[in-house]
PDB file of C-alpha atoms in Angstrom:
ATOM      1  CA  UNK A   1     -36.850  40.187  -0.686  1.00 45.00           C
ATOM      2  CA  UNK A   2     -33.466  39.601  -2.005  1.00 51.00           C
ATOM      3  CA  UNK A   3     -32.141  35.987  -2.519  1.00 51.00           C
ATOM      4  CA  UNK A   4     -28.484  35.405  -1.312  1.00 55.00           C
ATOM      5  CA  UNK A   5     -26.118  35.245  -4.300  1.00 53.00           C
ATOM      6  CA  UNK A   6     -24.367  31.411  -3.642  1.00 52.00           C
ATOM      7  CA  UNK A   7     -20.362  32.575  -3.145  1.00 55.00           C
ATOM      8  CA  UNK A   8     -18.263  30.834  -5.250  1.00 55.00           C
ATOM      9  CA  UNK A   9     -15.616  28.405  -3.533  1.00 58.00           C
ATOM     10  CA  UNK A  10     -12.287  30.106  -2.973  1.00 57.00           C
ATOM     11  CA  UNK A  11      -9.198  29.182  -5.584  1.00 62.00           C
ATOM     12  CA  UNK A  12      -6.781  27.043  -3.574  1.00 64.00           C
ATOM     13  CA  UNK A  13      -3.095  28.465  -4.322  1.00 70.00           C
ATOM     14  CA  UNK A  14      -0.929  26.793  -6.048  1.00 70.00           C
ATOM     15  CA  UNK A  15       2.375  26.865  -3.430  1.00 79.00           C
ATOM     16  CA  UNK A  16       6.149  25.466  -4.241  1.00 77.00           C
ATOM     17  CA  UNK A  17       5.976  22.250  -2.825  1.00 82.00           C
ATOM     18  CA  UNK A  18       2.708  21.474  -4.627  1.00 79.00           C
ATOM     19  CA  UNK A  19       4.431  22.418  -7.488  1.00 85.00           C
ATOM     20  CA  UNK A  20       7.798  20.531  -7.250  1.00 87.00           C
ATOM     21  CA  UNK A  21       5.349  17.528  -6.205  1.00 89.00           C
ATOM     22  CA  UNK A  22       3.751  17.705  -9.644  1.00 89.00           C
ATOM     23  CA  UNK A  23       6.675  17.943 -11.664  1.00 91.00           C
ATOM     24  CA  UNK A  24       8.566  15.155  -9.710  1.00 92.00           C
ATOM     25  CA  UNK A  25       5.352  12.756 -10.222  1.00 90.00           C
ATOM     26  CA  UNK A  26       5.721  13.728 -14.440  1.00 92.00           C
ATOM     27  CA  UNK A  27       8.818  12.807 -14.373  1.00 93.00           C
ATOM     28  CA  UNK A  28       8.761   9.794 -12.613  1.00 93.00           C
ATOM     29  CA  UNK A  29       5.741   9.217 -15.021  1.00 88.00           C
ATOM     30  CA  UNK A  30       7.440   9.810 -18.334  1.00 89.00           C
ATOM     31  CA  UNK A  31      10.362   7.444 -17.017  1.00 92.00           C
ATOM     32  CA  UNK A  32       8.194   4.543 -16.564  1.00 89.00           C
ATOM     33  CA  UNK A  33       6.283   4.982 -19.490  1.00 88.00           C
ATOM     34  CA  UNK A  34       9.579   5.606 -21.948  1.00 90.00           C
ATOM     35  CA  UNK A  35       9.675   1.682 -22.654  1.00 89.00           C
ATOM     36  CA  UNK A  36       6.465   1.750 -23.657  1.00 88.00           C
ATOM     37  CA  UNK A  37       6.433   4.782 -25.850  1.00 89.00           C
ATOM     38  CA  UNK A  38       9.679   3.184 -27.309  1.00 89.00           C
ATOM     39  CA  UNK A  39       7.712   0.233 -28.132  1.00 89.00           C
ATOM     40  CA  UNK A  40       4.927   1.478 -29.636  1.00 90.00           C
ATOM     41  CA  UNK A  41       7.179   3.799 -32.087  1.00 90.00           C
ATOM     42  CA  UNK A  42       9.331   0.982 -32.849  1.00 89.00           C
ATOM     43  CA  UNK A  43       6.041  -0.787 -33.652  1.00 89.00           C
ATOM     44  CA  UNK A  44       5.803   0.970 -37.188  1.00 90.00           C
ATOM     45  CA  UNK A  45       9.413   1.378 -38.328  1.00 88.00           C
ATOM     46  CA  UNK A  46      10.748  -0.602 -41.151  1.00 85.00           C
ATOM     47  CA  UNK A  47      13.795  -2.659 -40.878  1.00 82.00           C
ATOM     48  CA  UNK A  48      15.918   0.039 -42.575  1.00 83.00           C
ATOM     49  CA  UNK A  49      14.694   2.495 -40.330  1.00 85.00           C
ATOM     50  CA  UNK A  50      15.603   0.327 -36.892  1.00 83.00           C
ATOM     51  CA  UNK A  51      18.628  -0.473 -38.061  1.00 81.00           C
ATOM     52  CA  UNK A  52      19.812   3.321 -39.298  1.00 80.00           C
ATOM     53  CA  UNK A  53      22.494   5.121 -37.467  1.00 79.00           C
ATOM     54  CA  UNK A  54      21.968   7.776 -35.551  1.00 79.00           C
ATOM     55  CA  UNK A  55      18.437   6.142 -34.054  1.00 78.00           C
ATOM     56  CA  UNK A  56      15.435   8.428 -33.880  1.00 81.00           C
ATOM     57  CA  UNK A  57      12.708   7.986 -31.294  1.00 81.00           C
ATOM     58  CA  UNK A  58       9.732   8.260 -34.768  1.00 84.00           C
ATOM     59  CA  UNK A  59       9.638   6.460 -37.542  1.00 85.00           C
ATOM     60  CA  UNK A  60      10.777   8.031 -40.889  1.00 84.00           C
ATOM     61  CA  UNK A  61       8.324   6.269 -42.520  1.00 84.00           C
ATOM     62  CA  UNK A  62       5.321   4.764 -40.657  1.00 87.00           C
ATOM     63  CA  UNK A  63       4.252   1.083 -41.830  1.00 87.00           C
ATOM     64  CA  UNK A  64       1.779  -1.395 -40.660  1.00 89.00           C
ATOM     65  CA  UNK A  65       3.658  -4.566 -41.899  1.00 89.00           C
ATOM     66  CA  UNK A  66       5.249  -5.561 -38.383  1.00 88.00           C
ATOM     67  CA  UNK A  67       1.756  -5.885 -37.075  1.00 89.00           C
ATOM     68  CA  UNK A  68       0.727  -8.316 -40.432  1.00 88.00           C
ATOM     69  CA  UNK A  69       3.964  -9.849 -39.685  1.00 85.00           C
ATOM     70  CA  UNK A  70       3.673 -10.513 -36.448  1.00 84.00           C
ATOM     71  CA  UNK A  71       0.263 -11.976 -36.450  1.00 86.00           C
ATOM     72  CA  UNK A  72       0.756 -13.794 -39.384  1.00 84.00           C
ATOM     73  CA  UNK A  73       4.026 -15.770 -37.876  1.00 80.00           C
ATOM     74  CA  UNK A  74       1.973 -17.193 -35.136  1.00 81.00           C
ATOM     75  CA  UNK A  75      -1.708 -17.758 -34.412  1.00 86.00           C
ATOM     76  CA  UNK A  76      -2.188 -14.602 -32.270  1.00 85.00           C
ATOM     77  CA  UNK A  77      -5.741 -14.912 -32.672  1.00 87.00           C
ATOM     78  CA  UNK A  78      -5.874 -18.088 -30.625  1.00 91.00           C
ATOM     79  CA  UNK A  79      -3.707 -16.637 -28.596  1.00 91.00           C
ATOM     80  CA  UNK A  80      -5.773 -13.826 -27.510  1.00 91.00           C
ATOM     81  CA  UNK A  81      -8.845 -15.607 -27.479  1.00 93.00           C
ATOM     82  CA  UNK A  82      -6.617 -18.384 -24.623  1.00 94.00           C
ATOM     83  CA  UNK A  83      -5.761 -14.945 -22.810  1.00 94.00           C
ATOM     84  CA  UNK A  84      -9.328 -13.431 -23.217  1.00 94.00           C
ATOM     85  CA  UNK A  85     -11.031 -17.104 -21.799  1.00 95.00           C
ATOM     86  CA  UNK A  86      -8.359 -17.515 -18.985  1.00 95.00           C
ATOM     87  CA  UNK A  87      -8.326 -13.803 -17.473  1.00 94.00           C
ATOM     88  CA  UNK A  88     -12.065 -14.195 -17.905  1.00 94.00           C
ATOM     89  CA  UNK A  89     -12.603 -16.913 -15.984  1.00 95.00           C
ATOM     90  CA  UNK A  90     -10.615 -16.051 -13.485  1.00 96.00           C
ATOM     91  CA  UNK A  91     -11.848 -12.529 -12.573  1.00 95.00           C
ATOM     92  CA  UNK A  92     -15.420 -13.822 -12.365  1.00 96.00           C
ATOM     93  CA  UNK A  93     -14.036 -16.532 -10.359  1.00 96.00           C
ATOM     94  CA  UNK A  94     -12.735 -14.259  -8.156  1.00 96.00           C
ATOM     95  CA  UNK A  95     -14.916 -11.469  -7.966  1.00 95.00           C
ATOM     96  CA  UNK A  96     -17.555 -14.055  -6.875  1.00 95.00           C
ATOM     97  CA  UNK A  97     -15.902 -16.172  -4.353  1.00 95.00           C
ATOM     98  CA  UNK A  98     -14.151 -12.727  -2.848  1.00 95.00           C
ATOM     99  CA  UNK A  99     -17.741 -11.327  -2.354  1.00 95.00           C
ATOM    100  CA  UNK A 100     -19.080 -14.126  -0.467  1.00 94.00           C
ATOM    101  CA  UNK A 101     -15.927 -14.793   1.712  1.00 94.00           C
ATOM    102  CA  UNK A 102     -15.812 -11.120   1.896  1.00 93.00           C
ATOM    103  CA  UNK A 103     -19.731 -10.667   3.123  1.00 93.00           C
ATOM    104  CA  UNK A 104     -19.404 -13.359   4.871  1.00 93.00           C
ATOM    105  CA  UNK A 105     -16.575 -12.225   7.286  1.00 93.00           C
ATOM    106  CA  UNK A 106     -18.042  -9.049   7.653  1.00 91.00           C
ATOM    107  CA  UNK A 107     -21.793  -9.409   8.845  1.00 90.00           C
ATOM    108  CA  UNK A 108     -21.771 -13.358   9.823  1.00 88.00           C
ATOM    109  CA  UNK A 109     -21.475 -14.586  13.392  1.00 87.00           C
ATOM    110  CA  UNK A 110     -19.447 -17.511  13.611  1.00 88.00           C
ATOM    111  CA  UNK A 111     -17.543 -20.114  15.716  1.00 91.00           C
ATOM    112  CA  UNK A 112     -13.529 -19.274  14.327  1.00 89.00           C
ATOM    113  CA  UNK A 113     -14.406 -16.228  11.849  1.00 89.00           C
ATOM    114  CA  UNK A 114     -11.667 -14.183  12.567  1.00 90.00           C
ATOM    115  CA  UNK A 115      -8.964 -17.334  12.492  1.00 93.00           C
ATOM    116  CA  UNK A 116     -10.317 -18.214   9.276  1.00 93.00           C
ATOM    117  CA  UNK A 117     -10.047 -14.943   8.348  1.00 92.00           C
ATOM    118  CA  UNK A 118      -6.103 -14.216   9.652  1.00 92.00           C
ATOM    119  CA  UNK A 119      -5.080 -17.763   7.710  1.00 92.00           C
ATOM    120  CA  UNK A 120      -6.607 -16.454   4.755  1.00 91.00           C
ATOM    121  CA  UNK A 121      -4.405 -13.782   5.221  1.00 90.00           C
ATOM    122  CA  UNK A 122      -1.159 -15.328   5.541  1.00 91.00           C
ATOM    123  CA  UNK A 123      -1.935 -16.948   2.751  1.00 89.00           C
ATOM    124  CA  UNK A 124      -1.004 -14.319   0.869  1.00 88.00           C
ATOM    125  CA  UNK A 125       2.809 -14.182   2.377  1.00 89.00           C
ATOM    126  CA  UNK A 126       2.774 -17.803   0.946  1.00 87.00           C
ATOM    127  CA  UNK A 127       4.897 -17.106  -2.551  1.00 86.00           C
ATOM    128  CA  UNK A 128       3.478 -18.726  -5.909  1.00 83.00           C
ATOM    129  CA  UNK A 129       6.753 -20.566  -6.461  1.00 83.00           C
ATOM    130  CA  UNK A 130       6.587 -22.564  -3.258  1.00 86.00           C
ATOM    131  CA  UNK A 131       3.027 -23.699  -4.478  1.00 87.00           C
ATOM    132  CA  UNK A 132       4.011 -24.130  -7.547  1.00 87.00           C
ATOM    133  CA  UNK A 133       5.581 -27.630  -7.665  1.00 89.00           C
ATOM    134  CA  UNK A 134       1.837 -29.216  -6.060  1.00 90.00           C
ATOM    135  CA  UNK A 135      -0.434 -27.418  -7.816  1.00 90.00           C
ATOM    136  CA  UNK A 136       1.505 -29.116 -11.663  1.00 91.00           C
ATOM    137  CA  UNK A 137       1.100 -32.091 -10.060  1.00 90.00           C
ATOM    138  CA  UNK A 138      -2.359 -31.764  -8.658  1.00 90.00           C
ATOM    139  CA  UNK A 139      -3.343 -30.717 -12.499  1.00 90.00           C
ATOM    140  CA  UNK A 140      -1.567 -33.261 -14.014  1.00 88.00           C
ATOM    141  CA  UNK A 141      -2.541 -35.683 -12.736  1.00 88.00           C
ATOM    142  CA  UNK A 142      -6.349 -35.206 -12.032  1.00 87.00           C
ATOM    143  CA  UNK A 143      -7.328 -36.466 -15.514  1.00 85.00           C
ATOM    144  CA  UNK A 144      -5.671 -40.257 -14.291  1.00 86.00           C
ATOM    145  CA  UNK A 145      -7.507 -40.188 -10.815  1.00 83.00           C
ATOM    146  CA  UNK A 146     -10.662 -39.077 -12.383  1.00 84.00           C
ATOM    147  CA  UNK A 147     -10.527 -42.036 -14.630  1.00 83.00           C
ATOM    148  CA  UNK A 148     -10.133 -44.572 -11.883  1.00 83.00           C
ATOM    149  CA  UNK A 149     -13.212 -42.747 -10.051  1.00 82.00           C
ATOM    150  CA  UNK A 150     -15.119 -42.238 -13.144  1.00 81.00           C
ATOM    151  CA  UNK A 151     -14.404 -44.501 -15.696  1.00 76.00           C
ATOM    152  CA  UNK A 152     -17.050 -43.831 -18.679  1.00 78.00           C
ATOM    153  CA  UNK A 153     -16.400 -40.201 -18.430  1.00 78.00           C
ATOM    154  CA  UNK A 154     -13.370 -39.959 -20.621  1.00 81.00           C
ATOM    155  CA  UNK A 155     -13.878 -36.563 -22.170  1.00 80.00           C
ATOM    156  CA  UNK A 156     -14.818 -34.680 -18.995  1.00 82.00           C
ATOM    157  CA  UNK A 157     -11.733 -36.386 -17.100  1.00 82.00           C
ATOM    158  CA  UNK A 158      -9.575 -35.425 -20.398  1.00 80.00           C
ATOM    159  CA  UNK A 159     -10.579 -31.551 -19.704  1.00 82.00           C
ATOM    160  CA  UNK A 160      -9.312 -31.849 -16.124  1.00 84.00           C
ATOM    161  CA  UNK A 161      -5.565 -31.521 -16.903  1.00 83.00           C
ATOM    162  CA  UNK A 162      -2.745 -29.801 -18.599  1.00 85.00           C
ATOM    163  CA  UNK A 163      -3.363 -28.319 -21.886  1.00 87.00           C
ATOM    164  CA  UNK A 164      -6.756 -27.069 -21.148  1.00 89.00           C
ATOM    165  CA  UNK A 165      -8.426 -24.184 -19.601  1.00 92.00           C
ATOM    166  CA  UNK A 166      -9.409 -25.831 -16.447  1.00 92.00           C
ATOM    167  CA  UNK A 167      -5.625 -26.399 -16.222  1.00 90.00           C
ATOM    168  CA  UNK A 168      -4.695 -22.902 -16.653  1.00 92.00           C
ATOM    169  CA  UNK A 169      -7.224 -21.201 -14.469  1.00 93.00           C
ATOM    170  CA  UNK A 170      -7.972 -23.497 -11.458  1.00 92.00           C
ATOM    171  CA  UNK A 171      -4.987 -22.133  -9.007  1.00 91.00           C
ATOM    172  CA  UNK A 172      -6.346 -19.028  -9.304  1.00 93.00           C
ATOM    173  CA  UNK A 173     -10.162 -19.064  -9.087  1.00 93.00           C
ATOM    174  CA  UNK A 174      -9.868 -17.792  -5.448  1.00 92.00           C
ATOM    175  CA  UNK A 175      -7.612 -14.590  -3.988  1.00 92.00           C
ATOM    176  CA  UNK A 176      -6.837 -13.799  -0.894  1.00 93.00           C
ATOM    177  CA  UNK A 177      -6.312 -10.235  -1.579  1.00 92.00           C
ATOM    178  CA  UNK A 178      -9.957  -9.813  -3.278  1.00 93.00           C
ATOM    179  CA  UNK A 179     -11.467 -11.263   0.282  1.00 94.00           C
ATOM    180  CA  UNK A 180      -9.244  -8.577   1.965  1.00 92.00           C
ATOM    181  CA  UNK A 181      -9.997  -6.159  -0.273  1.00 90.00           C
ATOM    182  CA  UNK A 182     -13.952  -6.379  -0.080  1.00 92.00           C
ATOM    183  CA  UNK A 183     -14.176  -7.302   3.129  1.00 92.00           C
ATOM    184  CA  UNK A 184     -12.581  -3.875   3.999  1.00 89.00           C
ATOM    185  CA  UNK A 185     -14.944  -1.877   2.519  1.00 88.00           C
ATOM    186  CA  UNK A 186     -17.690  -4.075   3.815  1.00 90.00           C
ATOM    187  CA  UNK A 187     -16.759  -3.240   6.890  1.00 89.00           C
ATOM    188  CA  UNK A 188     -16.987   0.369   6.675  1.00 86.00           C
ATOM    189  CA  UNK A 189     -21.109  -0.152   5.375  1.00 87.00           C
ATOM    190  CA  UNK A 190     -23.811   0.654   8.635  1.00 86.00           C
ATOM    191  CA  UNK A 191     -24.765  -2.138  10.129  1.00 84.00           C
ATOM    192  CA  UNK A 192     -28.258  -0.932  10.834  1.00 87.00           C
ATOM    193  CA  UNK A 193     -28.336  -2.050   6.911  1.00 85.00           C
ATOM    194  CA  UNK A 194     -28.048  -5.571   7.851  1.00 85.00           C
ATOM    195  CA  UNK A 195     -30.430  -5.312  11.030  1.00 85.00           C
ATOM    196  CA  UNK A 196     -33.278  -3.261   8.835  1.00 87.00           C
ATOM    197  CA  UNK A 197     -33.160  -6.373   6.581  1.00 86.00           C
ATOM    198  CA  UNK A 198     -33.628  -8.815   9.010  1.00 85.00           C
ATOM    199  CA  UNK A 199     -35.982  -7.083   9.989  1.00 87.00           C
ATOM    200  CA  UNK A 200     -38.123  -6.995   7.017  1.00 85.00           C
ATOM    201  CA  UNK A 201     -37.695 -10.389   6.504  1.00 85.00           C
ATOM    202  CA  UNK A 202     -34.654 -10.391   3.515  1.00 84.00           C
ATOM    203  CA  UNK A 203     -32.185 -13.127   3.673  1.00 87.00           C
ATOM    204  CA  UNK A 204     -29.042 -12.630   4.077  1.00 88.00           C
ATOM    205  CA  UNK A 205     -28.327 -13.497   0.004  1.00 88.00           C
ATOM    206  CA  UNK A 206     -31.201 -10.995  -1.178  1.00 90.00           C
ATOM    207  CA  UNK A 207     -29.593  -8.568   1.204  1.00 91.00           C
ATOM    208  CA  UNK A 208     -26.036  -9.096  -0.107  1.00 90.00           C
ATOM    209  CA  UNK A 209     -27.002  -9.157  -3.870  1.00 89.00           C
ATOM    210  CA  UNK A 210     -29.114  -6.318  -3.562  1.00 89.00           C
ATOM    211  CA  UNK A 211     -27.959  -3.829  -1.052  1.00 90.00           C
ATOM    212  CA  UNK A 212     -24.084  -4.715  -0.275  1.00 91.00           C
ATOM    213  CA  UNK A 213     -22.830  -5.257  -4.078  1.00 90.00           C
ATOM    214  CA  UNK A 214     -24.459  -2.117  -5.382  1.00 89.00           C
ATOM    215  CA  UNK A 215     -23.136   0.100  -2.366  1.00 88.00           C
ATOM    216  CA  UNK A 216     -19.676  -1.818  -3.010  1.00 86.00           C
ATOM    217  CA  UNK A 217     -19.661  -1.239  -7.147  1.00 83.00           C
ATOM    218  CA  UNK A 218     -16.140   1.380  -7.026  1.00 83.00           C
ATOM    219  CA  UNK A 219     -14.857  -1.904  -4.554  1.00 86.00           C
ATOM    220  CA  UNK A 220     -15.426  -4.781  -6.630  1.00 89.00           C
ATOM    221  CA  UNK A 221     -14.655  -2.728  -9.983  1.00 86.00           C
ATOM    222  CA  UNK A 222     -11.279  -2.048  -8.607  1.00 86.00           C
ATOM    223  CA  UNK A 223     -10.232  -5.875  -7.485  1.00 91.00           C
ATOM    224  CA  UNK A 224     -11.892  -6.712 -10.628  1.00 91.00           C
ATOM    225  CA  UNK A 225      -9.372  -4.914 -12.579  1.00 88.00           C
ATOM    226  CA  UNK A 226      -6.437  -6.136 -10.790  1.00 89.00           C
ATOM    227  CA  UNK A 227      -7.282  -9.352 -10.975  1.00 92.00           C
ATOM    228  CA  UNK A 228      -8.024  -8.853 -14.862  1.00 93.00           C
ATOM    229  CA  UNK A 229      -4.202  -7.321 -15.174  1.00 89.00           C
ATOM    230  CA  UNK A 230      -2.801 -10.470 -12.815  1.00 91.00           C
ATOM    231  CA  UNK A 231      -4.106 -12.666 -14.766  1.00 93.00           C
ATOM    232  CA  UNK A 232      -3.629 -11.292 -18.339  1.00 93.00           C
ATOM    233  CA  UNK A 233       0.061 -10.856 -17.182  1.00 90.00           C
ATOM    234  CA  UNK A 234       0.502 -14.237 -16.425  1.00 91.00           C
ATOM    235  CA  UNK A 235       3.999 -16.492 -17.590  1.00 90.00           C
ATOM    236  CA  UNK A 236       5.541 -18.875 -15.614  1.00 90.00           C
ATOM    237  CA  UNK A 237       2.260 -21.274 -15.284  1.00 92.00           C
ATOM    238  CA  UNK A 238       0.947 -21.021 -18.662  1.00 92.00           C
ATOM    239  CA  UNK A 239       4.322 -21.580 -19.382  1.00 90.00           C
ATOM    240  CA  UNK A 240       4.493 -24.927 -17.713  1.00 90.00           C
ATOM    241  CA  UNK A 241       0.967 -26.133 -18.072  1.00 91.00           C
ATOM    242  CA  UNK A 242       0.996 -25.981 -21.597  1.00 89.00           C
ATOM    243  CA  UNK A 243       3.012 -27.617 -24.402  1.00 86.00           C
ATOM    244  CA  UNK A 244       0.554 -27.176 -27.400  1.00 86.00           C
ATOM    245  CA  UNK A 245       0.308 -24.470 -29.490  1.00 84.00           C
ATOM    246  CA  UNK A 246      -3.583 -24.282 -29.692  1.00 88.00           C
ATOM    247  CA  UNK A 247      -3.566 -23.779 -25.764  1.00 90.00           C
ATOM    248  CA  UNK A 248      -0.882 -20.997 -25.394  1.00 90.00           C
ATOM    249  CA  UNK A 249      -1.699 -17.413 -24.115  1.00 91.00           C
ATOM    250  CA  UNK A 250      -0.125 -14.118 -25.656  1.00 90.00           C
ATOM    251  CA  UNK A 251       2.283 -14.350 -23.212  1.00 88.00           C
ATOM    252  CA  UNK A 252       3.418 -17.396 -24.591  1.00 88.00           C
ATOM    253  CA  UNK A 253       3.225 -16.809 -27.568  1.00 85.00           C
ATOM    254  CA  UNK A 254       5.482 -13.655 -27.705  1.00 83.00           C
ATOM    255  CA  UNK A 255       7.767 -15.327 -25.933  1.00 79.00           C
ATOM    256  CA  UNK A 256       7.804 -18.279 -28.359  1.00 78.00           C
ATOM    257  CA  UNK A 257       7.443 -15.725 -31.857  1.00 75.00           C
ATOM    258  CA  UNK A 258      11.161 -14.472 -30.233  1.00 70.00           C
ATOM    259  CA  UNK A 259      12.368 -18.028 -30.458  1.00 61.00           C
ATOM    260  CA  UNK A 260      11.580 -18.955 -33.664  1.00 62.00           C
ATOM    261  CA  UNK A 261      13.350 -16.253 -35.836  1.00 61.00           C
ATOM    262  CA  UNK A 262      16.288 -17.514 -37.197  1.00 58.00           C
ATOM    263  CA  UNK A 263      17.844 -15.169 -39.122  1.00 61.00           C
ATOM    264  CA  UNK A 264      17.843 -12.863 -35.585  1.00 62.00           C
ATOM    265  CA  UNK A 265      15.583 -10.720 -33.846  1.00 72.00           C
ATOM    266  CA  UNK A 266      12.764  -8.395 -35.826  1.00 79.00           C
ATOM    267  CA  UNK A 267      12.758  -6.032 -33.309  1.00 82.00           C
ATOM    268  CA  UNK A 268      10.022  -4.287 -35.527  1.00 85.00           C
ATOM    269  CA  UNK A 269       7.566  -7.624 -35.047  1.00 85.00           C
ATOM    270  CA  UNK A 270       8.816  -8.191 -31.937  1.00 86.00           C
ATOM    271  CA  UNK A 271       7.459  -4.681 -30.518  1.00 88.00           C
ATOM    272  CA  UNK A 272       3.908  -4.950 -32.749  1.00 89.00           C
ATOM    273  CA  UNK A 273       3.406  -8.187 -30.546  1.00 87.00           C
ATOM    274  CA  UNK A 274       4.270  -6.177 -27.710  1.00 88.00           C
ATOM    275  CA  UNK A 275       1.827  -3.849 -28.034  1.00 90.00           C
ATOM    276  CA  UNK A 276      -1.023  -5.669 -29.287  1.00 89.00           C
ATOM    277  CA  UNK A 277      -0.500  -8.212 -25.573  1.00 89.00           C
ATOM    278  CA  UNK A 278      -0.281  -4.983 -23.994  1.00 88.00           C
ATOM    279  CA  UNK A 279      -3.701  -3.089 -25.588  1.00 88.00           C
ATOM    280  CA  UNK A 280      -5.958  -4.469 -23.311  1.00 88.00           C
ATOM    281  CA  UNK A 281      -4.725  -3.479 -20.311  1.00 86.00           C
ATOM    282  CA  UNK A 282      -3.926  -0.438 -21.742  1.00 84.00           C
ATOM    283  CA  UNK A 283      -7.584   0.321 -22.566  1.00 86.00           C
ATOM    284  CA  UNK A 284      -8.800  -1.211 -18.907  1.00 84.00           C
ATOM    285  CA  UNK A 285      -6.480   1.396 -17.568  1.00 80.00           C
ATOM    286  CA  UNK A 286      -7.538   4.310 -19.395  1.00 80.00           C
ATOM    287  CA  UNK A 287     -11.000   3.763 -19.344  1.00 80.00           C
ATOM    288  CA  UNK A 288     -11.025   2.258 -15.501  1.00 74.00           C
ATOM    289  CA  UNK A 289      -8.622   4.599 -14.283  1.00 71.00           C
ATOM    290  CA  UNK A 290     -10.943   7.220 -12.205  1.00 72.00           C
ATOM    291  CA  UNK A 291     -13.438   4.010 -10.937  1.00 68.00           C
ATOM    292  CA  UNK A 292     -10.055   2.251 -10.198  1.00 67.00           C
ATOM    293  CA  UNK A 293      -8.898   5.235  -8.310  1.00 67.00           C
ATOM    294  CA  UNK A 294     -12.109   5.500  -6.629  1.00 65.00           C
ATOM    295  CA  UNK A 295     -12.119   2.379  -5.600  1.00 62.00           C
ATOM    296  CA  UNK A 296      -8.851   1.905  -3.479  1.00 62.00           C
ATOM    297  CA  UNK A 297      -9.727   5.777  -2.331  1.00 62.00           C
ATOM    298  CA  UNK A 298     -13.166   4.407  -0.796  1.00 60.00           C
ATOM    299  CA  UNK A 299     -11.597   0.909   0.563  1.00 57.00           C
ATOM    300  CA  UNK A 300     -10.528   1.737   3.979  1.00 49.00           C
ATOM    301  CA  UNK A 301      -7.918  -0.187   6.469  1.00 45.00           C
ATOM    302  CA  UNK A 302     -11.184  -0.327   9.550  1.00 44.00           C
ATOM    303  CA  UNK A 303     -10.670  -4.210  11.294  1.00 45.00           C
TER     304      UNK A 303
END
């Protein structure tokens, strides 16, 4: 008795268009990422080097000293380790309260669901700016009203307000996108799941904890990276909210490392800060990049 042979999968062709398509996307690729390749050269030339005429794109002579420099004029260190606590806290913020929200318009019955659900929604057509001018004064002034409610707890009401990490991550510890997000891929999950737990007698946060997060890991991986890069990116609050050095993120602190040189810009420092604010992400992305693509692949549009 013979066995079958299994017959290998026929080569797609490669045709014009798919070509053209992939050229066109290279391009378009090696345009947006020319800043950035820029930067990173520029990173490791010397003064002399920046300054020469005609410019080169490599350095003539690579050197380390813009990134001593640059971390040395300010405290980058506390700097990243602000960014690292703040984009922290607010993805796992986030990821949490987007799961349950999420679930929770998906498989729940009840009284105005989907009207809680649409405001949630046009939320997010509500711009940052317009909010912005409530939620300084919310934070600003919570450690005064927490006083006059709790008067012995001075520390805890000092934590409460501007220059502090509750400060810099509490208008963000919820997104309306992440609930969108989820709950779109939540919906696209059987809902015999839900019934064959109720059945055997799980609740429904045994059944969401250990059924609905593992089946949604590519889901929540992928709004937990966007939230990571939304929050890393941040300026304009951490801007505002702070005015001590010891509470500034990278952001900031670039920003504030270009004010302070006086005898002009050293572009060569400048671009070593650059690209040590932009590593993270950099690494997220690279390492992420096929779970992130997976994950907005396997989020459909259903409800």
């Amino acid at each position: 008795m013979t066995v079958p042979m299994p017959t290998s999968r026929p080569k797609r062709k490669i045709t014009r268009t798919d070509l053209a398509m992939q050229i066109f996307l290279i391009v378009i690729g090696l345009i947006v990422a020319t800043p950035i390749i820029i930067a990173i050269f520029t990173s490791f030339k010397s003064l002399q080097d920046i300054s020469a005429n005609p410019h080169t794109l490599l350095p003539r002579e690579w050197t380390w000293e813009n990134y001593i420099t640059a971390w040395n004029a300010t405290p980058f260190g506390r700097y990243l380790l602000n960014s690292f606590i703040q984009s922290g806290v607010i993805v796992i913020c986030q990821v949490i309260f987007s799961i349950l929200a999420a679930f929770a318009f998906s498989f729940l019955q009840f009284k105005g669901r989907d009207l809680m659900f649409y405001l949630i929604l046009g939320s997010l057509m509500v711009p940052f700016q317009l909010t912005f001018i409530p939620n300084f004064v919310l934070v600003s002034e919570l450690p005064k009203n927490c006083l006059l409610l709790f008067s012995q707890a001075t520390d805890l009401c000092n934590s409460l307000g501007a220059n502090t990490y509750f400060g810099l991550t509490v208008p963000f510890l919820a997104s309306a996108f992440g609930v969108f997000l989820l709950r779109q891929f939540f919906l696209s999950l059987p809902r015999d799941l839900h019934d064959s737990a109720q059945i055997d007698g799980a609740s429904n946060f045994r059944f969401l904890w250990q059924i609905v997060v593992p089946l949604s890991g590519g889901s929540i991986s992928a709004f937990a990276i966007f939230s990571f890069l939304g929050a890393w990116s941040q300026y304009l609050w951490p801007l505002i909210i702070t005015n001590e050095t010891e509470m500034r993120t990278v952001q900031i602190g670039i920003r504030f490392f270009l004010a302070n040189q006086e005898r002009g810009t050293n572009w060569g420092a400048l671009m070593a800060g650059a690209v040590i604010v932009l590593l993270p992400t950099l690494l997220i992305f690279l390492i992420a990049n096929r779970q992130l693509v997976k994950g907005i692949a396997m989020t459909g549009l259903k409800g």
